[in-house]
Coordinates of C-alpha atoms and ligand atoms in Angstrom, one line a residue:
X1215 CA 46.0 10.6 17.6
X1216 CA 42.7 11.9 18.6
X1217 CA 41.2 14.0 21.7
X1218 CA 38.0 12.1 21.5
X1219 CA 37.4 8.7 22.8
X1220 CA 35.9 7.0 18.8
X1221 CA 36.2 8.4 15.7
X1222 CA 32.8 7.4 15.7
X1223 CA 29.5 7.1 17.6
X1224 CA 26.6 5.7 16.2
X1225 CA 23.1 5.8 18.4
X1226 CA 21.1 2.8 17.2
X1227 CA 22.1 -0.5 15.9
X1228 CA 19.8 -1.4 13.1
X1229 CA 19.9 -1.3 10.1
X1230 CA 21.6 1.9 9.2
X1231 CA 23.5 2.3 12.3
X1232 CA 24.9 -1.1 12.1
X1233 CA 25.9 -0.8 8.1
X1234 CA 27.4 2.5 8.8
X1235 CA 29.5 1.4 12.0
X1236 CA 30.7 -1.8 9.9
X1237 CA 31.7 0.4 6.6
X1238 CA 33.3 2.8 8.9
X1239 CA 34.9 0.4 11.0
X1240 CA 36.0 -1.1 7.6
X1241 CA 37.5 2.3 6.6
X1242 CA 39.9 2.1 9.8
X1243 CA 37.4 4.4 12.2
X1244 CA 37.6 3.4 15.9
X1245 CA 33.8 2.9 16.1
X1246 CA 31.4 2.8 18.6
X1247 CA 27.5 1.7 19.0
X1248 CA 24.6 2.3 21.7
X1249 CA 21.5 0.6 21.4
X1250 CA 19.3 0.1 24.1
X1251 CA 17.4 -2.5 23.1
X1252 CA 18.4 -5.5 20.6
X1253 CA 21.3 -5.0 18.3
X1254 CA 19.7 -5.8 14.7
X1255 CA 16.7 -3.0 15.3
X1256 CA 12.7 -2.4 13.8
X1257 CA 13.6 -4.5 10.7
X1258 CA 15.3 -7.7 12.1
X1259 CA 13.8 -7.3 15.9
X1260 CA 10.3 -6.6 15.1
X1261 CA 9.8 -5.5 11.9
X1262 CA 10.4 -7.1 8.1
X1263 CA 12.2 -10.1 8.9
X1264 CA 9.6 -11.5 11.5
X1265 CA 6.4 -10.2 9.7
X1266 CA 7.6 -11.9 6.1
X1267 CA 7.9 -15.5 8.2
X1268 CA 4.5 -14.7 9.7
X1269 CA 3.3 -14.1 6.0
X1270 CA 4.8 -17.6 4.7
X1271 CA 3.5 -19.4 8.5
X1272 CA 0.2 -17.7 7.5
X1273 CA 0.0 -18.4 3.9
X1274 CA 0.1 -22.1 4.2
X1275 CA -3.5 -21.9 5.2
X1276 CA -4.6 -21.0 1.7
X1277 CA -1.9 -23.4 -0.2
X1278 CA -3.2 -26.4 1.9
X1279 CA -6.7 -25.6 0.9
X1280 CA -5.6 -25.4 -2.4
X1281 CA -3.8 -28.5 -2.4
X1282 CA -6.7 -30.4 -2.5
X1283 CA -7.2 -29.5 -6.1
X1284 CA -3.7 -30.7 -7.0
X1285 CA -4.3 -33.9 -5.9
X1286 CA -3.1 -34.3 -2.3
X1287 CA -4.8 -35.7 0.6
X1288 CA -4.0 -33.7 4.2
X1289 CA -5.6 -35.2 6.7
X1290 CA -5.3 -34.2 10.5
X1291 CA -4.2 -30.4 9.0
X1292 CA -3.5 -28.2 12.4
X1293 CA -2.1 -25.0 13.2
X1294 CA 0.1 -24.4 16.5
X1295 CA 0.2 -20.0 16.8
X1296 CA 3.3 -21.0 19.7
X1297 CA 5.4 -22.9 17.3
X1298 CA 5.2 -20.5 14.5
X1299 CA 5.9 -17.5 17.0
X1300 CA 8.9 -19.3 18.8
X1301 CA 10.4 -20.5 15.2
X1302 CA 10.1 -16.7 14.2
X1303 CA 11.4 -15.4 17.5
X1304 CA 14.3 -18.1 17.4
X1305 CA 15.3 -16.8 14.0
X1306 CA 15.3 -13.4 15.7
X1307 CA 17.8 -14.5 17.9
X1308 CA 19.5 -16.4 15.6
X1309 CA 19.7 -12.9 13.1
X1310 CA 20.7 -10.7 16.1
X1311 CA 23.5 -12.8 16.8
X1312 CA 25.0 -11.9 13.6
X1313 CA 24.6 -8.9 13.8
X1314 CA 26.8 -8.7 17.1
X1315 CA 29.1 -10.8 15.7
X1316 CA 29.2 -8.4 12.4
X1317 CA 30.3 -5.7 14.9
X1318 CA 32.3 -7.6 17.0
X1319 CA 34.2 -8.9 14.1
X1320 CA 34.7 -5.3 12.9
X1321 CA 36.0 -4.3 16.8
X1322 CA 33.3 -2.1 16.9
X1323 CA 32.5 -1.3 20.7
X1324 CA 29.5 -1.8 21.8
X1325 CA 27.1 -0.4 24.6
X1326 CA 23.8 -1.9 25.5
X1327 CA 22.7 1.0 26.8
X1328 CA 20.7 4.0 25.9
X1329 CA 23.1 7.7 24.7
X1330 CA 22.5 11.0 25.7
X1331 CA 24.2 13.9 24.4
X1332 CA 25.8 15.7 26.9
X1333 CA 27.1 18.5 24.2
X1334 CA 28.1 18.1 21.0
X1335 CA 30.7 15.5 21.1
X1336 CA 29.8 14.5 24.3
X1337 CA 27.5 11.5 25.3
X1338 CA 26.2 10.1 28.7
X1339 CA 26.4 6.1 27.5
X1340 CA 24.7 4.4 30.7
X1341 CA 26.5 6.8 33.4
X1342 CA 29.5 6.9 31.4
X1343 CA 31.1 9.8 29.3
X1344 CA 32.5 9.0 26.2
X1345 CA 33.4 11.5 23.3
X1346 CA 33.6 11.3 19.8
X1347 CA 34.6 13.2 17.2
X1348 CA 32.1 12.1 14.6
X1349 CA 28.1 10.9 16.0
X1350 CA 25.7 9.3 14.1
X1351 CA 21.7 9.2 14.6
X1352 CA 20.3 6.2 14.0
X1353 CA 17.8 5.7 16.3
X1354 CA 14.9 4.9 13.9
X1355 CA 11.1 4.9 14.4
X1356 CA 8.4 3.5 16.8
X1357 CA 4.7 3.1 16.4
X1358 CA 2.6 5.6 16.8
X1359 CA -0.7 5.4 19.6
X1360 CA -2.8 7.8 18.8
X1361 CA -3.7 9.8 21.9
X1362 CA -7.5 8.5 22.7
X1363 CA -8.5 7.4 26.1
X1364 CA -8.2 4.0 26.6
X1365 CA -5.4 3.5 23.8
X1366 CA -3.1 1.9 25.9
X1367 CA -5.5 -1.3 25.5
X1368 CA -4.5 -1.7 22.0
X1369 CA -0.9 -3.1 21.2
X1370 CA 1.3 -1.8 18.6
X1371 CA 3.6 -4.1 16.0
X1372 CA 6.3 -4.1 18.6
X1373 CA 3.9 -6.6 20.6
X1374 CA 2.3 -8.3 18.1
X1375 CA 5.1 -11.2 17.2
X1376 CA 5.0 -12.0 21.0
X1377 CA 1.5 -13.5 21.3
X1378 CA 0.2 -15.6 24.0
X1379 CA -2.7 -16.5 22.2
X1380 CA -4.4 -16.0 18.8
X1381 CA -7.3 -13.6 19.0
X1382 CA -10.5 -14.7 17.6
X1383 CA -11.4 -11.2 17.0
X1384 CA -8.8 -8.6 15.5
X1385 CA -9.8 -4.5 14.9
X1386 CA -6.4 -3.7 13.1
X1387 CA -6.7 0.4 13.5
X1388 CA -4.8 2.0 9.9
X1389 CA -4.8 1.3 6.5
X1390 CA -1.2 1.2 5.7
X1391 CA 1.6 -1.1 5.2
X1392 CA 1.3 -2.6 8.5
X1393 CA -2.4 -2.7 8.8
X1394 CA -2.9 -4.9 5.4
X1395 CA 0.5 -7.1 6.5
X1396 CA -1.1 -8.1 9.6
X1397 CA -5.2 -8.4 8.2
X1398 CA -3.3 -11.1 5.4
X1399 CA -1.4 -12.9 8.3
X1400 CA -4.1 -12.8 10.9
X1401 CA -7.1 -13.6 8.3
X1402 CA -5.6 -16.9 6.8
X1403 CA -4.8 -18.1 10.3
X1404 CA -8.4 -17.8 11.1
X1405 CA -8.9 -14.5 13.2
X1406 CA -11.9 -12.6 12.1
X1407 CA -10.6 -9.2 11.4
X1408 CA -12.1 -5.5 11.0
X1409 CA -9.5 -2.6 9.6
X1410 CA -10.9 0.5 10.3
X1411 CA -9.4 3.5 8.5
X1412 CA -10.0 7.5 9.1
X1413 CA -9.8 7.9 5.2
X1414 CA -11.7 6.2 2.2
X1415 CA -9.4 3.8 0.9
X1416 CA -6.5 1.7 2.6
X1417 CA -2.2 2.6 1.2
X1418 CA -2.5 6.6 0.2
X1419 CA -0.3 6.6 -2.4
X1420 CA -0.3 3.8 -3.7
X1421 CA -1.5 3.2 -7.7
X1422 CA -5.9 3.4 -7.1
X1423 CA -6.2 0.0 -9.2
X1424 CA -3.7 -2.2 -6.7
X1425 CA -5.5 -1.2 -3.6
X1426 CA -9.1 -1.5 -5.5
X1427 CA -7.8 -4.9 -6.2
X1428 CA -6.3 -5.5 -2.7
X1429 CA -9.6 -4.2 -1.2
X1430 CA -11.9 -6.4 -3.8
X1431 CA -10.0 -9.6 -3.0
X1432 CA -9.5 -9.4 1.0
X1433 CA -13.6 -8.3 1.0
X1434 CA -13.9 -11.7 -1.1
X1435 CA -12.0 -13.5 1.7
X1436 CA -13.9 -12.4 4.4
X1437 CA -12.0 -9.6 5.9
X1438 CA -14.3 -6.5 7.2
X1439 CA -13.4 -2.7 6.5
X1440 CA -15.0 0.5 7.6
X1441 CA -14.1 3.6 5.9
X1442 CA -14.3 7.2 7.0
X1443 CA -14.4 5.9 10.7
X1444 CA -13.0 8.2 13.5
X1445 CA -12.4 6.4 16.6
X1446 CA -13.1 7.9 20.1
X1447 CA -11.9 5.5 22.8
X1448 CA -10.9 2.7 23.6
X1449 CA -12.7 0.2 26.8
X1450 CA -11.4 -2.3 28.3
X1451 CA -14.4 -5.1 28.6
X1452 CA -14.0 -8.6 30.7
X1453 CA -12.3 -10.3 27.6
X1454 CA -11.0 -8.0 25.3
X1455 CA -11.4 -4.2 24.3
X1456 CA -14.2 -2.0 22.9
X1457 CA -13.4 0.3 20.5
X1458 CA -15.9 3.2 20.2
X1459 CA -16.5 5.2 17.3
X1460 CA -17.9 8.9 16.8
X1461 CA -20.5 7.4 14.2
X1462 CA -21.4 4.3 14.7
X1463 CA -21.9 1.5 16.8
X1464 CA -18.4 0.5 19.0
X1465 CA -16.8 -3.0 17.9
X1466 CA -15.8 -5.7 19.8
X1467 CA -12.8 -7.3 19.5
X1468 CA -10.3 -9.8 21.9
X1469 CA -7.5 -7.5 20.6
X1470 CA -7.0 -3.8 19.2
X1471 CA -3.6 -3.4 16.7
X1472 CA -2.8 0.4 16.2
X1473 CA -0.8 0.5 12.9
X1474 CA -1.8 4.0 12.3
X1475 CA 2.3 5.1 11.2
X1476 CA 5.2 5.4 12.9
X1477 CA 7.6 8.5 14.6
X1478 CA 10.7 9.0 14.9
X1479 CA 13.0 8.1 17.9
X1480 CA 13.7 11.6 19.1
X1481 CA 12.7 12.1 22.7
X1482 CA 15.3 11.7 25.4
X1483 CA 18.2 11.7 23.6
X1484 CA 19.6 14.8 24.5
X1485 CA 19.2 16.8 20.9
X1486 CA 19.1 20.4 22.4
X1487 CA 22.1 19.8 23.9
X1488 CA 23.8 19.0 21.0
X1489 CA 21.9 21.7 19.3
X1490 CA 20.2 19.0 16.2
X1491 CA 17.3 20.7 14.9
X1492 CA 14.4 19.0 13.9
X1493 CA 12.1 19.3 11.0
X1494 CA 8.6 20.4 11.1
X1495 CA 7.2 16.5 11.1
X1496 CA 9.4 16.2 14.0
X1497 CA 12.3 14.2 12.0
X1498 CA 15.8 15.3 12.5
X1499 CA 16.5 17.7 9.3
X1500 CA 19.1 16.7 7.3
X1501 CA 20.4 17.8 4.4
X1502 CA 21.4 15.2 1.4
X1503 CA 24.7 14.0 2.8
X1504 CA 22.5 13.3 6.0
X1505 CA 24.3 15.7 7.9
X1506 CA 22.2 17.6 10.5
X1507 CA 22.4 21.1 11.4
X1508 CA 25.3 20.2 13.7
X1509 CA 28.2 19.5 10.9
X1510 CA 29.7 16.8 12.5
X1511 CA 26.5 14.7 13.7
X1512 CA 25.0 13.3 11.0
X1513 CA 21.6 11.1 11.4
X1514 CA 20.0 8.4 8.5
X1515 CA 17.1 5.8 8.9
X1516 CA 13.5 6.0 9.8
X1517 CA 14.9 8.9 12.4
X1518 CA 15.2 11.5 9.4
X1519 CA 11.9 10.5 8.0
X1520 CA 12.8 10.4 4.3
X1521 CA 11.5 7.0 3.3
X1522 CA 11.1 4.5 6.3
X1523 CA 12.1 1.3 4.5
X1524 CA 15.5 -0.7 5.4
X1525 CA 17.1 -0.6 2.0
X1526 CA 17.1 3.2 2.5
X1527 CA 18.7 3.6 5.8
X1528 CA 21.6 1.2 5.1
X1529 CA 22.1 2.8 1.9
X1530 CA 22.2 6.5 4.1
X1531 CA 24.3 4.9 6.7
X1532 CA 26.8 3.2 4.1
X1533 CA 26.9 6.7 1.8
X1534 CA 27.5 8.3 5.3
X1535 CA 30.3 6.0 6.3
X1536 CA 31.9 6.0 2.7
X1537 CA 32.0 9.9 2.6
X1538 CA 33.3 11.0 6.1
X1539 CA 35.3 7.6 6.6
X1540 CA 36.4 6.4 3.5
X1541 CA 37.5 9.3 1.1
X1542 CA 34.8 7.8 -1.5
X1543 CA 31.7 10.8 -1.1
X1544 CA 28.7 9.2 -2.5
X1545 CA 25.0 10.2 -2.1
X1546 CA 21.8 8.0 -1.9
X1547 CA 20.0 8.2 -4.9
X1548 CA 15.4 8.2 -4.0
X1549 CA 14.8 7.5 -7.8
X1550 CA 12.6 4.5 -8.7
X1551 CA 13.0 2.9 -4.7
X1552 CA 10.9 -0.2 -5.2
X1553 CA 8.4 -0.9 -2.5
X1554 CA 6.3 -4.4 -1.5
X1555 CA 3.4 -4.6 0.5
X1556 CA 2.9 -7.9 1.7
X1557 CA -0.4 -7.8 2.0
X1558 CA -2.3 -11.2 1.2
X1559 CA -2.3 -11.1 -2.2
X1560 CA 1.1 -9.2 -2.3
X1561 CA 1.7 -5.6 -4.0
X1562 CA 5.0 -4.1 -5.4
X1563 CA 5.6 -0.9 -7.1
X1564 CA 8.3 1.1 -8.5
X1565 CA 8.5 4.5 -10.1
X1566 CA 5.9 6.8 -10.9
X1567 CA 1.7 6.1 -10.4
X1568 CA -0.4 6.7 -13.2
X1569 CA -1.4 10.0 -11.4
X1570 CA 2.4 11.1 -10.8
X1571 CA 3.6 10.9 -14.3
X1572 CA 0.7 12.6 -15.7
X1573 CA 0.6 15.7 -13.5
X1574 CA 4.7 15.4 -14.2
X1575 CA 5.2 14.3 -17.2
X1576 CA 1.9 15.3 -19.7
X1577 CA 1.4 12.8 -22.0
X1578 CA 1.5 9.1 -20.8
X1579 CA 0.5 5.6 -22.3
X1580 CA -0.8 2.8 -19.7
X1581 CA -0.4 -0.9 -20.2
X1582 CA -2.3 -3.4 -18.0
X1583 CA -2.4 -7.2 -17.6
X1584 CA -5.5 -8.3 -15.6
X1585 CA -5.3 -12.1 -15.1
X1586 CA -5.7 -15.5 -13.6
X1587 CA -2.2 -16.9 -12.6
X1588 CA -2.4 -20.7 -13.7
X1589 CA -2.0 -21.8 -10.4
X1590 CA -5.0 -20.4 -9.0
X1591 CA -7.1 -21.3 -12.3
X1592 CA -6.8 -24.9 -11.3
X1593 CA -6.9 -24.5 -7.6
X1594 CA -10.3 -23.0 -8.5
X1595 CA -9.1 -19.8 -6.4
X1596 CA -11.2 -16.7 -8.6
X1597 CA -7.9 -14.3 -7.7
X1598 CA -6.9 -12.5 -10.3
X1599 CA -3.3 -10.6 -10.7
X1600 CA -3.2 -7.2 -12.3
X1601 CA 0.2 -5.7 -13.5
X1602 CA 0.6 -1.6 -14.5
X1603 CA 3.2 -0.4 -16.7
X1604 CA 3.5 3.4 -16.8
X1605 CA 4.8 4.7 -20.2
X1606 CA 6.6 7.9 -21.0
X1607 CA 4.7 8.9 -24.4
X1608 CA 7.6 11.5 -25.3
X1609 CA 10.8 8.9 -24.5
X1610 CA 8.9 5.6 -24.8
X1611 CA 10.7 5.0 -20.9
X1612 CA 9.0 2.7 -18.6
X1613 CA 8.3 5.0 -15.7
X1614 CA 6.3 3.0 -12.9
X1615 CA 5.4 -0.3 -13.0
X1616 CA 3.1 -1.9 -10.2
X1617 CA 1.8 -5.0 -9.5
X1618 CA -0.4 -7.3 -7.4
X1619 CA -0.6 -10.3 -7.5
X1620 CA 1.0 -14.2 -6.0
X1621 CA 4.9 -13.2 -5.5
X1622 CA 4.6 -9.5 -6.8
X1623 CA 7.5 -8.7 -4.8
X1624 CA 9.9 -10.8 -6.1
X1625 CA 9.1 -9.9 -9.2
X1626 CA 8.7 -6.4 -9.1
X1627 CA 12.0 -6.3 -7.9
X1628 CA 13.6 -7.6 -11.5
X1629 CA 11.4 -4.8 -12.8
X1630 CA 13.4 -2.3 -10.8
X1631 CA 16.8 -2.8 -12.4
X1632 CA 15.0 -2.2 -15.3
X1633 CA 13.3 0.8 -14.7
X1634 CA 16.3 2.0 -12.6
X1635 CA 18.3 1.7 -16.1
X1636 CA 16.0 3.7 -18.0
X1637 CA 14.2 0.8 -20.3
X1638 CA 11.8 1.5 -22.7
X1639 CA 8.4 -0.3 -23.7
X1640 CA 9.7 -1.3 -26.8
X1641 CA 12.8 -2.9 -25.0
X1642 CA 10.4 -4.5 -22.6
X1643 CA 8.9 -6.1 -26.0
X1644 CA 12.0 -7.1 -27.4
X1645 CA 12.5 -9.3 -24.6
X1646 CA 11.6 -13.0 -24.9
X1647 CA 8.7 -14.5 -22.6
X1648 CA 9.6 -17.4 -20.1
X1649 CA 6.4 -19.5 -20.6
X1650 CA 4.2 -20.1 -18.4
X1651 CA 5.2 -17.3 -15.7
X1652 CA 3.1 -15.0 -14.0
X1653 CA 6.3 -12.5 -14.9
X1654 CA 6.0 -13.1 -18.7
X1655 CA 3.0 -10.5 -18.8
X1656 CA 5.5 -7.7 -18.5
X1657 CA 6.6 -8.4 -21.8
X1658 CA 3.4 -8.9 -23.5
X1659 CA 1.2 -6.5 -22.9
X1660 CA -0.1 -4.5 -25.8
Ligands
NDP1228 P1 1.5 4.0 7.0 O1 2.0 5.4 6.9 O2 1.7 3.0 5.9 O3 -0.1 4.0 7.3 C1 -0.6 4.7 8.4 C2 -2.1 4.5 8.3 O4 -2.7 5.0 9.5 C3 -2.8 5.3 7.2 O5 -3.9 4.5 6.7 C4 -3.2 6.5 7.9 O6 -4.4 7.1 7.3 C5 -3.6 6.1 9.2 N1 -3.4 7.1 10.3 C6 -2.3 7.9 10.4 N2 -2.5 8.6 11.5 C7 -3.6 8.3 12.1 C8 -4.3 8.7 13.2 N3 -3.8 9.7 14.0 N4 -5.5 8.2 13.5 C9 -6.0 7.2 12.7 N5 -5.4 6.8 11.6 C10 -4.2 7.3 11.3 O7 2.1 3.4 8.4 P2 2.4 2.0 9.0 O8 2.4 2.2 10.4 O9 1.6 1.0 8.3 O10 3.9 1.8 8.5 C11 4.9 2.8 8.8 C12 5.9 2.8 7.7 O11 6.8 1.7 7.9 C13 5.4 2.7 6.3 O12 5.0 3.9 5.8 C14 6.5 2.1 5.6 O13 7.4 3.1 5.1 C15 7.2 1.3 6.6 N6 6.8 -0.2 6.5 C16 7.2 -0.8 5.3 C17 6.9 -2.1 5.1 C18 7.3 -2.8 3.9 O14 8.2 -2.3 3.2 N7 6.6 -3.9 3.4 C19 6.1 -2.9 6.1 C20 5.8 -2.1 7.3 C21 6.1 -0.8 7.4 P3 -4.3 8.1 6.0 O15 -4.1 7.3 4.8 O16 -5.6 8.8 6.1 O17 -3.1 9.0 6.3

C-alpha cells in the first residue's frame, strides 16, 4: 500500500509523457497523466505528424509538373488548401484517439487539465489535490515570439496547420528546421515566400555543403532569403502585416510565421514549490537518468532541452519508466541520433560534420556523391542530390554521413544502423549496389 494517491504522475501527454505512463503502467505503476491541451502533444498535435502530410499535400505540386514528362496528361489540375488541412487535422484526431485509448487501455488516469505542484509530491490537478509518490515532467516546448512590438501579428507553427486561407505572401522569420519545412510546403503550393534569418546561412549546425545545396536549389525555385537581417517590428497594415527591418526596406506580406526556436514549458507549473531547478537556458536540469534536482521528480522531452526531437523524449520517458518502474535501469544513449530536415529537397544526417570529426578526431577522409537522381534527369528537373560520408582515417569507421536529396530521410535512416554499429568504409564497399537507387551511391563512392 501506498500514502500517495499514483505511483505515478506524469505532466504532459506527448510523446515522452505518454511512452513513459504506458511502460510504467505496464510495469504495474498506478499511473496518472495531466495534459491541458490534446493528449498526443507538439509532435502528433501540431508538430511532425501534421507538417510531414503537409510536405507530401505540398509536394504533389512538383510531381504533377513532372508528370508531364513521363507521359501523362492532367488536365483540370487544382488545389483545395481546406481539404488538405481538414484531411491532416482529421488524421490528428484520428492519432489522438489512439493515444487515449493507448492510456486508457493501460488504466492510466487521465486529467484534461493543467498540474501545479503544490509541494513536492503534491499537485493542484484542476482544483483537485492529488499526490504521488513518483512525478514526471513532460511538458515539452512551445514556439518562441521574439519580443518586438507588434509580434503578436505573426503566428507561430502552433497556428499554422489551422489556416483559413492560403497567403499569397509568406515572411517565414528563422532559418531552422521549421522555417525551411514550412518555405518547401508553402512554396510548392504557390505562396511567394521570403525567410529572413539574423545570421548568414539557414540550419547552424548542419554539414555547410547540405544547406549550400538546400539554399542553391530553393533560390533556383523561386524562394527569396535575406541574410544578416535584424527585424524591428512588426505593423499591422489593412491586409496583412509589415515587418520592418533595422537595414533595409520593411516587407510586405499577408502573413508573418515566427520559427525562430522553441522553449521549454516551464512557466506556471509550480517548480519552486517543488524546488526543480532549472538550467541556465531555462530547461529543467537533469542529470542522465533524467532525474531533476528533486530525486523523485524526474523530467524528459523538449522540457529538459537536450535534443528536441520525438525519438529522444520517448526514448527518456521509456529509460525513465524502465528504471524507476521496472527493475531494468537503462540510459539513453545521444550517440549517432539521426536527424531529417524536411525541407523541399529533403536533408538527413547522422553522426559527426566534416567540421566535428576533424577538430575531434585529426585526421579524416571525405567521400561525396554529387548527382542527378534518374527521376529528375528525365523529368528535366536540374536538382541534383549530394551524399557525405565522414571517414575516420585512423579506424577506417564511417563517422557522419549526410545527405540531401529526393527521400534523404528514409534513407539516411538505413545509414544509421549502420553507423550506430560502428561500420567501416571498406564494409560500406563490400556491400553490393541495388541498381538503379538513389541509395546505391553510399556504396560507391571512391
Ligand atoms: P531552430 O533552432 O532549428 O532554428 C531557429 C532559427 O531561428 C535559427 O535560424 C536561429 O538563428 C533563429 N533565431 C533564434 N532566435 C532568434 C531571435 N531571437 N530572433 C531571430 N532569429 C532567431 O528552431 P525551430 O523553431 O526551427 O525548431 C525548434 C526545434 O524543434 C529544432 O531545433 C528541432 O530540434 C525541432 N524540430 C525538428 C524537426 C525535425 O526533426 N524535422 C522539425 C521541426 C522542429 P541562428 O542560426 O542565428 O541561431
Amino acid at each position: 500500500m501506498t500514502d500517495f494517491d499514483h505511483d505515478l504522475f506524469v505532466i504532459g501527454a506527448g510523446s515522452g509523457g505518454v511512452r513513459a505512463a504506458r511502460i510504467a503502467a505496464g510495469h504495474g505503476a498506478n499511473v496518472a497523466v495531466a495534459e491541458e491541451f490534446r493528449v498526443g502533444g507538439t509532435c502528433v498535435i501540431r508538430g511532425c505528424v501534421p507538417k510531414k502530410l503537409l510536405v507530401y499535400g505540398a509536394h504533389f505540386a512538383e510531381d504533377l509538373v513532372d508528370a508531364r514528362r513521363f507521359g501523362w496528361t492532367l488536365e483540370g489540375k487544382a488545389f483545395d488548401w481546406a481539404t488538405l488541412r481538414d484531411n491532416v487535422l482529421a488524421e490528428v484526431d484520428r492519432l489522438n484517439g489512439i493515444y487515449l485509448n493507448t492510456l486508457e487501455n493501460h488504466k492510466v488516469t487521465v486529467y484534461p487539465e493543467r498540474a501545479v505542484f503544490l509541494d513536492p509530491h503534491t499537485l493542484d490537478v484542476g482544483g483537485k489535490r492529488v499526490t504521488a509518490k513518483h512525478i514526471l515532467i513532460a511538458t515539452g516546448a512551445q514556439p518562441l515570439v521574439p519580443t518586438l512590438p507588434g509580434a503578436e501579428h505573426g503566428i507561430t507553427s502552433n497556428e499554422v496547420f489551422h489556416l483559413e486561407a492560403l497567403p499569397k505572401r509568406l515572411i517565414i522569420a528563422g532559418g531552422g528546421y521549421i522555417a525551411n519545412e514550412f518555405a518547401g510546403v508553402f512554396h510548392e503550393l504557390g505562396v511567394e515566400v521570403t525567410l529572413i534569418n539574423r545570421g548568414d546561412t539557414i540550419l547552424r549546425g548542419w554539414e555547410p555543403a547540405l544547406r549550400d545545396r538546400l539554399l542553391t536549389i530553393s533560390m533556383t525555385k523561386g524562394l527569396n532569403f535575406k541574410f544578416n537581417c535584424a527585424m524591428d517590428h512588426v505593423e499591422k497594415t489593412g491586409d496583412g502585416v509589415r515587418l520592418h527591418v533595422k537595414d533595409g526596406d520593411p516587407i510586405d506580406a499577408d502573413l508573418l510565421l515566427w520559427a525562430v526556436g522553441r522553449r521549454p514549458n516551464v512557466e506556471g507549473l509550480g517548480l519552486a514549490a517543488a524546488g526543480v531547478e532549472l538550467d541556465d537556458r531555462g530547461a529543467i536540469r537533469v542529470d542522465a537518468d533524467s532525474a531533476t534536482n528533486v530525486p523523485h521528480i524526474h523530467a524528459v522531452g523538449d522540457v529538459t532541452d537536450r535534443i528536441q526531437l520525438t525519438p529522444i523524449a520517448i526514448r527518456e520517458g521509456h529509460a525513465f519508466a524502465d528504471s524507476v518502474f521496472g527493475g531494468k535501469p537503462w540510459r539513453v544513449d545521444y550517440n549517432a541520433v539521426p536527424s531529417a530536415v524536411f525541407s523541399n529537397p529533403p536533408l538527413g544526417s547522422v553522426g559527426l560534420t566534416e567540421a566535428q570529426a576533424r577538430n575531434n578526431l585529426g585526421s579524416v577522409k571525405i567521400f561525396t556523391s554529387d548527382f542527378r537522381p534518374m527521376r529528375n534527369v528525365l523529368a528535366g528537373r536540374n536538382e541534383r542530390a549530394l551524399y557525405k560520408l565522414v571517414v575516420d582515417e585512423a579506424t577506417d569507421k564511417v563517422v557522419g554521413a549526410h545527405m540531401i536529396g529526393p527521400d534523404a530521410p528514409e534513407i539516411l535512416q538505413a545509414v544509421a544502423i549502420a553507423i550506430k554499429a560502428g561500420l567501416t568504409k571498406a564494409q560500406f564497399d563490400d556491400t553490393v549496389a541495388l541498381h538503379p537507387t538513389m541509395s546505391e551511391e553510399l556504396v560507391l563512392m571512391k
